[in-house]
PDB file of C-alpha atoms in Angstrom:
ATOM      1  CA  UNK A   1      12.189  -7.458   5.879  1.00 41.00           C
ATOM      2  CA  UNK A   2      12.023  -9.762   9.050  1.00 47.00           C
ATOM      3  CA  UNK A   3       8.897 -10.676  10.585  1.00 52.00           C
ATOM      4  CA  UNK A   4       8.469 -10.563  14.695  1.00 55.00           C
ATOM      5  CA  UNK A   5       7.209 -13.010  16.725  1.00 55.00           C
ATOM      6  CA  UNK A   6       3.977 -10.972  16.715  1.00 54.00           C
ATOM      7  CA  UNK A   7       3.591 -10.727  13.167  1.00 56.00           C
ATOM      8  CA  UNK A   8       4.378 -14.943  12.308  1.00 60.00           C
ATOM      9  CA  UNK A   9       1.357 -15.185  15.326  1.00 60.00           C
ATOM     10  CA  UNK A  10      -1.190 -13.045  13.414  1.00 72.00           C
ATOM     11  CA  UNK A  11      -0.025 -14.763  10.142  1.00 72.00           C
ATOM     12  CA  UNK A  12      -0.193 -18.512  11.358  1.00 81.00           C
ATOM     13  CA  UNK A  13      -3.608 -16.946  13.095  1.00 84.00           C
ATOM     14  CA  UNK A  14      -4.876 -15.193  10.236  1.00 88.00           C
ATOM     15  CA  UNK A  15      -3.730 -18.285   7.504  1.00 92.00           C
ATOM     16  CA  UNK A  16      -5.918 -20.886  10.461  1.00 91.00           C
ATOM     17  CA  UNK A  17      -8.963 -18.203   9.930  1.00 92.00           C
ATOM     18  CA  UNK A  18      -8.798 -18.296   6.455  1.00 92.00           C
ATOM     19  CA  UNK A  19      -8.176 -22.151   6.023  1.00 92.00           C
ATOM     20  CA  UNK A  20     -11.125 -22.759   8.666  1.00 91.00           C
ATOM     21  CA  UNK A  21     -13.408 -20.174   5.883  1.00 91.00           C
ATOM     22  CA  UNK A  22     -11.903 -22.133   2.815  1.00 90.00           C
ATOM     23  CA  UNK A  23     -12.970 -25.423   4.185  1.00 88.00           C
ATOM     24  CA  UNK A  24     -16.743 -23.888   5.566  1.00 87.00           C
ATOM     25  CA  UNK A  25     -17.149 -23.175   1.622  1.00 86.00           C
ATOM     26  CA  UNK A  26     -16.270 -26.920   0.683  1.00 82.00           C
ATOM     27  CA  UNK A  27     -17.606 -28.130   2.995  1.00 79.00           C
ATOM     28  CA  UNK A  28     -21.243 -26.732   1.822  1.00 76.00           C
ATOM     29  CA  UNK A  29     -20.657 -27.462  -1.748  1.00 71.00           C
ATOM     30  CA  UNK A  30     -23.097 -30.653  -2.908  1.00 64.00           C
ATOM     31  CA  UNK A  31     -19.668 -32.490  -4.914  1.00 61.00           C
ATOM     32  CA  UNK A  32     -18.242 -32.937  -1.337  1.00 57.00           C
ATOM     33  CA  UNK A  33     -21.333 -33.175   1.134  1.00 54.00           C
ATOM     34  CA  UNK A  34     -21.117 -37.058   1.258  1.00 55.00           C
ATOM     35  CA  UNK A  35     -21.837 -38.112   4.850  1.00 53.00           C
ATOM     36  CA  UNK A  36     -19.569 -41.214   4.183  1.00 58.00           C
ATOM     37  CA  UNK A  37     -16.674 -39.280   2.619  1.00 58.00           C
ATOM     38  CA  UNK A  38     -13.378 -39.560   4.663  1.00 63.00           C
ATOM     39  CA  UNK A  39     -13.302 -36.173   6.602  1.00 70.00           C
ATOM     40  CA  UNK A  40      -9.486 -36.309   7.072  1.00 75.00           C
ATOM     41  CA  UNK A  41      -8.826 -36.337   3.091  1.00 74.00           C
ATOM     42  CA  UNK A  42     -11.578 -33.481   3.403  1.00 76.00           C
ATOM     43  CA  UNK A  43      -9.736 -31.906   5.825  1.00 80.00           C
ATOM     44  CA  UNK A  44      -6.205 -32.224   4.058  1.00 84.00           C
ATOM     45  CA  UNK A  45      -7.418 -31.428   0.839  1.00 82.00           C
ATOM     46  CA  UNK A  46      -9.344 -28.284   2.185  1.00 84.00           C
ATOM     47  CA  UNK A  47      -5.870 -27.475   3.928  1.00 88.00           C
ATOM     48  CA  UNK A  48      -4.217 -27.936   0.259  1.00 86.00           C
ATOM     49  CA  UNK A  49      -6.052 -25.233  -1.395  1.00 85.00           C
ATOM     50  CA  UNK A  50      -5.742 -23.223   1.645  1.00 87.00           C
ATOM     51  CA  UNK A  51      -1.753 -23.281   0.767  1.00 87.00           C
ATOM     52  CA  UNK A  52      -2.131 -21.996  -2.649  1.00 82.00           C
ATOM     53  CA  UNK A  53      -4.472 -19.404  -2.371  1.00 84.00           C
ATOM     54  CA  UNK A  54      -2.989 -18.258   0.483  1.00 86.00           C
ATOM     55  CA  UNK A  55       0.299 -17.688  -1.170  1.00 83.00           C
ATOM     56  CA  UNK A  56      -1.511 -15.699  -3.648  1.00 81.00           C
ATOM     57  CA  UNK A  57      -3.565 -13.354  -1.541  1.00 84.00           C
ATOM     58  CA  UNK A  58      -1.708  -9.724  -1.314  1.00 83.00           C
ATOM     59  CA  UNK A  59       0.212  -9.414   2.433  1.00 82.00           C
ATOM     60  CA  UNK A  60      -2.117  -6.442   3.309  1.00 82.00           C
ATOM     61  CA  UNK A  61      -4.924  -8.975   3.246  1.00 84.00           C
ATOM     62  CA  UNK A  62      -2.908 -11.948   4.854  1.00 85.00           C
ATOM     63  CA  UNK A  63      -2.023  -9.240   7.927  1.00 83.00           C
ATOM     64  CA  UNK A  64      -5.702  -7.906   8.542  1.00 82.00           C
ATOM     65  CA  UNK A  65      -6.550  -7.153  11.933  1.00 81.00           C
ATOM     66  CA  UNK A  66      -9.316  -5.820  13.642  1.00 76.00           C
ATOM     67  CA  UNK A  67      -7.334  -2.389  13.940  1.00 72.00           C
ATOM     68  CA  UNK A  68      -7.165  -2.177   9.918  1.00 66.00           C
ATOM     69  CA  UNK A  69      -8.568   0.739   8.707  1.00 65.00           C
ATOM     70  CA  UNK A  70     -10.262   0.671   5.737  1.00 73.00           C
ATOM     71  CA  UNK A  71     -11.195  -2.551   5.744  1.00 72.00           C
ATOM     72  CA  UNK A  72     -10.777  -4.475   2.294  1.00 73.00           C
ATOM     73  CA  UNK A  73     -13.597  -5.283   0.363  1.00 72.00           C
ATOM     74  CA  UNK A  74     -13.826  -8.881  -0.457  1.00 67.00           C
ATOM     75  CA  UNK A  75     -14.543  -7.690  -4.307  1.00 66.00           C
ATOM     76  CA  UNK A  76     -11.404  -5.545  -4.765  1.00 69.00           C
ATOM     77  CA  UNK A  77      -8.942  -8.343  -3.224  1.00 66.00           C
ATOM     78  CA  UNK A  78     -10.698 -10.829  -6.213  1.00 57.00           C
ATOM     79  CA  UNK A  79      -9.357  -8.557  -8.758  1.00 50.00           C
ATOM     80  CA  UNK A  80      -6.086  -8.507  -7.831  1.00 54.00           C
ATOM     81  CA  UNK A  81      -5.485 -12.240  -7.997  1.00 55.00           C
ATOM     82  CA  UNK A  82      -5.001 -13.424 -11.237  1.00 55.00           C
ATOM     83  CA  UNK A  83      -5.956 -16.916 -12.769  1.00 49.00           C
ATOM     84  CA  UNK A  84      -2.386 -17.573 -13.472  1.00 48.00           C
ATOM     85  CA  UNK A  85      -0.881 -16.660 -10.098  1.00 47.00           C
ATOM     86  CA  UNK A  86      -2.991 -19.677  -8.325  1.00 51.00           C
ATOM     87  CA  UNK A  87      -3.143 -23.443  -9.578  1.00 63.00           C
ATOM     88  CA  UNK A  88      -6.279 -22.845  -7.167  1.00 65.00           C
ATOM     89  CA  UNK A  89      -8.360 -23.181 -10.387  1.00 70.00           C
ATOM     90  CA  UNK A  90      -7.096 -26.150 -11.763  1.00 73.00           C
ATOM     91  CA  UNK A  91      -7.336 -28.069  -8.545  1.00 73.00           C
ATOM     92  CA  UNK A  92     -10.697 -27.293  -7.919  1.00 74.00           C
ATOM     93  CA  UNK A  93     -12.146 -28.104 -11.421  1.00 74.00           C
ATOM     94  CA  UNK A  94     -10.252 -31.582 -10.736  1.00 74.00           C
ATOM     95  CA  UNK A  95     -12.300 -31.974  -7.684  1.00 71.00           C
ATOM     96  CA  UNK A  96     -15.444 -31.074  -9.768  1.00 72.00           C
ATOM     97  CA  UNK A  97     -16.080 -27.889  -7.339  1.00 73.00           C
ATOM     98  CA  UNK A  98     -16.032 -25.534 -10.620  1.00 75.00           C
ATOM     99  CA  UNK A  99     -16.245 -26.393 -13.696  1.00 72.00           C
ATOM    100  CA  UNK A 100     -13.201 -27.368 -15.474  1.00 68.00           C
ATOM    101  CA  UNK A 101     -10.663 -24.465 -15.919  1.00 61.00           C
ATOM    102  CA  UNK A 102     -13.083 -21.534 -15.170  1.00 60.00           C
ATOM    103  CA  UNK A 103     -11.566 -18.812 -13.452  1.00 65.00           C
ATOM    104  CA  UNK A 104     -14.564 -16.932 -13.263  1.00 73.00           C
ATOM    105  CA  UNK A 105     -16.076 -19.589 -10.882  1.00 76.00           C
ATOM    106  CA  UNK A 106     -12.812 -19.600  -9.067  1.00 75.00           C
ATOM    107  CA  UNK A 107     -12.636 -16.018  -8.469  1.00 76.00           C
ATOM    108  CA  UNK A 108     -16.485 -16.448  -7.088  1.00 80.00           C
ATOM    109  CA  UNK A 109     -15.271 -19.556  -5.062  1.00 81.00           C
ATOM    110  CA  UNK A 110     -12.748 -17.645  -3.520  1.00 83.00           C
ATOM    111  CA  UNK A 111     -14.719 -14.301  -3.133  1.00 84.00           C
ATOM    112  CA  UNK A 112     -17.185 -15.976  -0.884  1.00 87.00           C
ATOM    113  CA  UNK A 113     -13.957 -16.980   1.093  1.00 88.00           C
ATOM    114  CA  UNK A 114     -12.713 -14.099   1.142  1.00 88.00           C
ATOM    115  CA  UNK A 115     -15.967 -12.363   2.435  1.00 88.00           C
ATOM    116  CA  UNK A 116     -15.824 -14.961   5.560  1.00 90.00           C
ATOM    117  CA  UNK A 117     -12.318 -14.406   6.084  1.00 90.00           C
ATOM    118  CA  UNK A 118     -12.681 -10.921   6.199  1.00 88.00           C
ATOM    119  CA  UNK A 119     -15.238 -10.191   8.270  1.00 87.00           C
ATOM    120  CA  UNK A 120     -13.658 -12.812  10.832  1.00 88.00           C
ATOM    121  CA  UNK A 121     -10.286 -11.352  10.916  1.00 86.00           C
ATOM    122  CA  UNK A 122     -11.322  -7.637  11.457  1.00 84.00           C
ATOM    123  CA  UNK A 123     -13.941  -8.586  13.397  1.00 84.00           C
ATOM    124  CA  UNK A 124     -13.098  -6.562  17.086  1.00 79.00           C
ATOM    125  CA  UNK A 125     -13.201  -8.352  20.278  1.00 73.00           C
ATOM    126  CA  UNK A 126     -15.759  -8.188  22.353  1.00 72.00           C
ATOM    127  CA  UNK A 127     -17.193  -5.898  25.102  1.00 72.00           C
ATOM    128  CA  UNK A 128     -15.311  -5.882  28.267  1.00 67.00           C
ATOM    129  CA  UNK A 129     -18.829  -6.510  29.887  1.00 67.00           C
ATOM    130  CA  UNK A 130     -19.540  -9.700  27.687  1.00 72.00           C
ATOM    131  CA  UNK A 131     -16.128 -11.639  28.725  1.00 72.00           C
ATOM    132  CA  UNK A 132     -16.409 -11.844  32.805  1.00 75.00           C
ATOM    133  CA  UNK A 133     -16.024 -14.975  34.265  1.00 79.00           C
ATOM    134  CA  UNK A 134     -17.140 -16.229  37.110  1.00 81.00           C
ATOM    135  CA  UNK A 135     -13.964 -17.344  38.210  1.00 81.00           C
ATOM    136  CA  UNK A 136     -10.292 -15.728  38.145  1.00 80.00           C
ATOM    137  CA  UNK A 137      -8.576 -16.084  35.730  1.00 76.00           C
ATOM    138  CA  UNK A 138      -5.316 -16.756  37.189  1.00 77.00           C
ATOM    139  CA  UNK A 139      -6.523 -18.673  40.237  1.00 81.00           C
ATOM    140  CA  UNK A 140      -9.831 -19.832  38.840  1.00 82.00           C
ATOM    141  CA  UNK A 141     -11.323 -19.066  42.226  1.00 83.00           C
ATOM    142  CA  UNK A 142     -14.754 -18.478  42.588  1.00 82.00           C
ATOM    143  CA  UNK A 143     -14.376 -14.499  44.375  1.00 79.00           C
ATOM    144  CA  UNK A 144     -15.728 -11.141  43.429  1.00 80.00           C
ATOM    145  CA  UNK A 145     -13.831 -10.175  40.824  1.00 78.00           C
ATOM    146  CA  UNK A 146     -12.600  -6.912  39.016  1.00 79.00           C
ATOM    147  CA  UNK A 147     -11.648  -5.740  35.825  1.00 76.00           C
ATOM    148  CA  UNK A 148      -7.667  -5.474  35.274  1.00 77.00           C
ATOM    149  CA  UNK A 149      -5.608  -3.817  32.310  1.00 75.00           C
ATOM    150  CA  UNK A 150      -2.744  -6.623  31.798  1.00 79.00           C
ATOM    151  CA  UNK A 151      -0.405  -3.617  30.718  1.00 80.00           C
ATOM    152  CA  UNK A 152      -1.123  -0.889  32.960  1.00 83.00           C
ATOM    153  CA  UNK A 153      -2.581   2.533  31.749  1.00 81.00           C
ATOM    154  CA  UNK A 154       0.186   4.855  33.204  1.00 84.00           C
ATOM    155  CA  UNK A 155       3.255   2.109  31.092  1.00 86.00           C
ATOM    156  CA  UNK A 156       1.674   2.728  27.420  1.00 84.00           C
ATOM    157  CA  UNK A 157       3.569   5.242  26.253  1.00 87.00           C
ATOM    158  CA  UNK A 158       6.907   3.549  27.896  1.00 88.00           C
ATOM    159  CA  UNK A 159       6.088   0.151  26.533  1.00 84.00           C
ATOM    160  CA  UNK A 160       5.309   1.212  23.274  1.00 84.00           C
ATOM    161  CA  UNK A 161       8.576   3.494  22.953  1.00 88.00           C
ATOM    162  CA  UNK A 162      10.409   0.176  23.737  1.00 87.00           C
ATOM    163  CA  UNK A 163       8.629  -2.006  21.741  1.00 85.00           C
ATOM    164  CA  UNK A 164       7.704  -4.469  24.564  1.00 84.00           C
ATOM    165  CA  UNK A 165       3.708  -4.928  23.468  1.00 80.00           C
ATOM    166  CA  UNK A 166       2.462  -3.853  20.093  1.00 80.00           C
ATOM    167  CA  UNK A 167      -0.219  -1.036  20.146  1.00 78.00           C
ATOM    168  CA  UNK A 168      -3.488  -3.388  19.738  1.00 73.00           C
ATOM    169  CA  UNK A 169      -1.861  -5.626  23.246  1.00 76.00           C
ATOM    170  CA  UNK A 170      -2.295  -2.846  24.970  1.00 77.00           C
ATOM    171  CA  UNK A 171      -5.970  -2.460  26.243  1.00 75.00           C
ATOM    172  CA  UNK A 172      -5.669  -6.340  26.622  1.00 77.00           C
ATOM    173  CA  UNK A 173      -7.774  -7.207  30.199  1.00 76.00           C
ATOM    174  CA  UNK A 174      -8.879  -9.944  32.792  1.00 76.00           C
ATOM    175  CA  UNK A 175     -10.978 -10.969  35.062  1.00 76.00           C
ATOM    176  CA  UNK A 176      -8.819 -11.545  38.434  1.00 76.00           C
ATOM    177  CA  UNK A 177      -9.565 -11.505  42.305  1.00 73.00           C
TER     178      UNK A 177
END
C-alpha cells in the first residue's frame, strides 16, 4: 500500500511526538539525570530507542490522530508488543534504566510512553476563540481581524470527492484582515 504525502506528515509528526515522550521519560529517570551528562548523546540515544520501539508499535497506533475514534488505551497497545519483537529491552537494561533483561519493566517503561504519546497525539486542537492573533496572519498587520475557513464551507464536499484536502484539513482556519 503507498503512503500520501499526508500520511508520511502525520507519521514523521506522530514518530517526533512519540520520540519527544520517549525522551521526557529518560529524561526523568535518576540513571540519566546528571546535570553534567552530554545532552546530545542523551538526545541521540533517546532518539535510538525511539527507532526501535517505534518499529514495533502496531500502525493503528503510529497513525493516531485527534479524529481516532476509540482512542487506544495505553494498556492494551503494551500487550500487543512482545519482548522479542523490540531489542528495546536489552538496550535499556544496558543503560541501567531497567534492570537487566526484564521485560516486565520494559513494558512499564514503555506504557508510561505510551500514555504521553497518546494523549498528545489525539489530543484536538484548540478552540477557534483561544488561537486569535493580534496580527494577520498573512500580512502580520496589526487590523481588526476575522475568522476565515482556509477551505471554504460551500467546496467540502467537492474537495473531498477529489481528494484535494483530507477530511480533518477541512475546518482548518485563520486569523486574516
Amino acid at each position: 500500500m503507498e503512503m500520501s504525502d499526508r500520511d508520511t506528515h502525520n507519521a514523521e509528526s506522530n514518530f517526533s511526538l512519540f520520540e519527544d515522550c520517549l525522551a521526557s521519560r529518560v529524561f526523568v529517570l535518576p540513571s540519566v539525570s546528571d546535570p553534567e551528562g552530554d545532552s546530545e548523546d542523551l538526545d541521540e540515544f533517546s532518539l535510538y530507542i525511539a527507532q526501535e520501539a517505534w518499529l514495533a508499535l502496531p500502525s493503528k497506533i503510529r497513525e493516531l490522530t485527534f479524529t481516532i475514534s476509540p482512542i487506544p488505551e495505553a494498556d492494551e497497545v503494551v500487550l500487543d508488543i512482545q519482548p522479542s519483537s523490540t531489542d528495546s529491552t536489552d538496550t535499556l537494561a544496558t543503560y541501567g534504566l531497567i534492570s537487566s533483561g526484564d521485560s516486565d519493566e520494559s513494558h512499564t517503561f514503555l506504557r508510561y510512553v505510551l500514555i504521553s504519546y497518546i494523549s498528545l497525539a489525539t489530543k484536538p486542537p484548540p478552540a477557534w476563540s483561544s488561537t486569535r492573533t493580534n496580527e494577520c496572519e498573512i500580512c502580520s498587520r496589526e487590523v481588526p481581524l476575522t475568522y476565515h475557513h482556509l477551505i471554504p464551507r460551500s467546496t467540502h464536499e467537492r474537495v473531498i470527492k477529489r481528494g484535494w484536502h483530507p477530511p480533518e484539513m477541512l475546518n482548518n482556519v485563520a486569523w486574516l484582515c
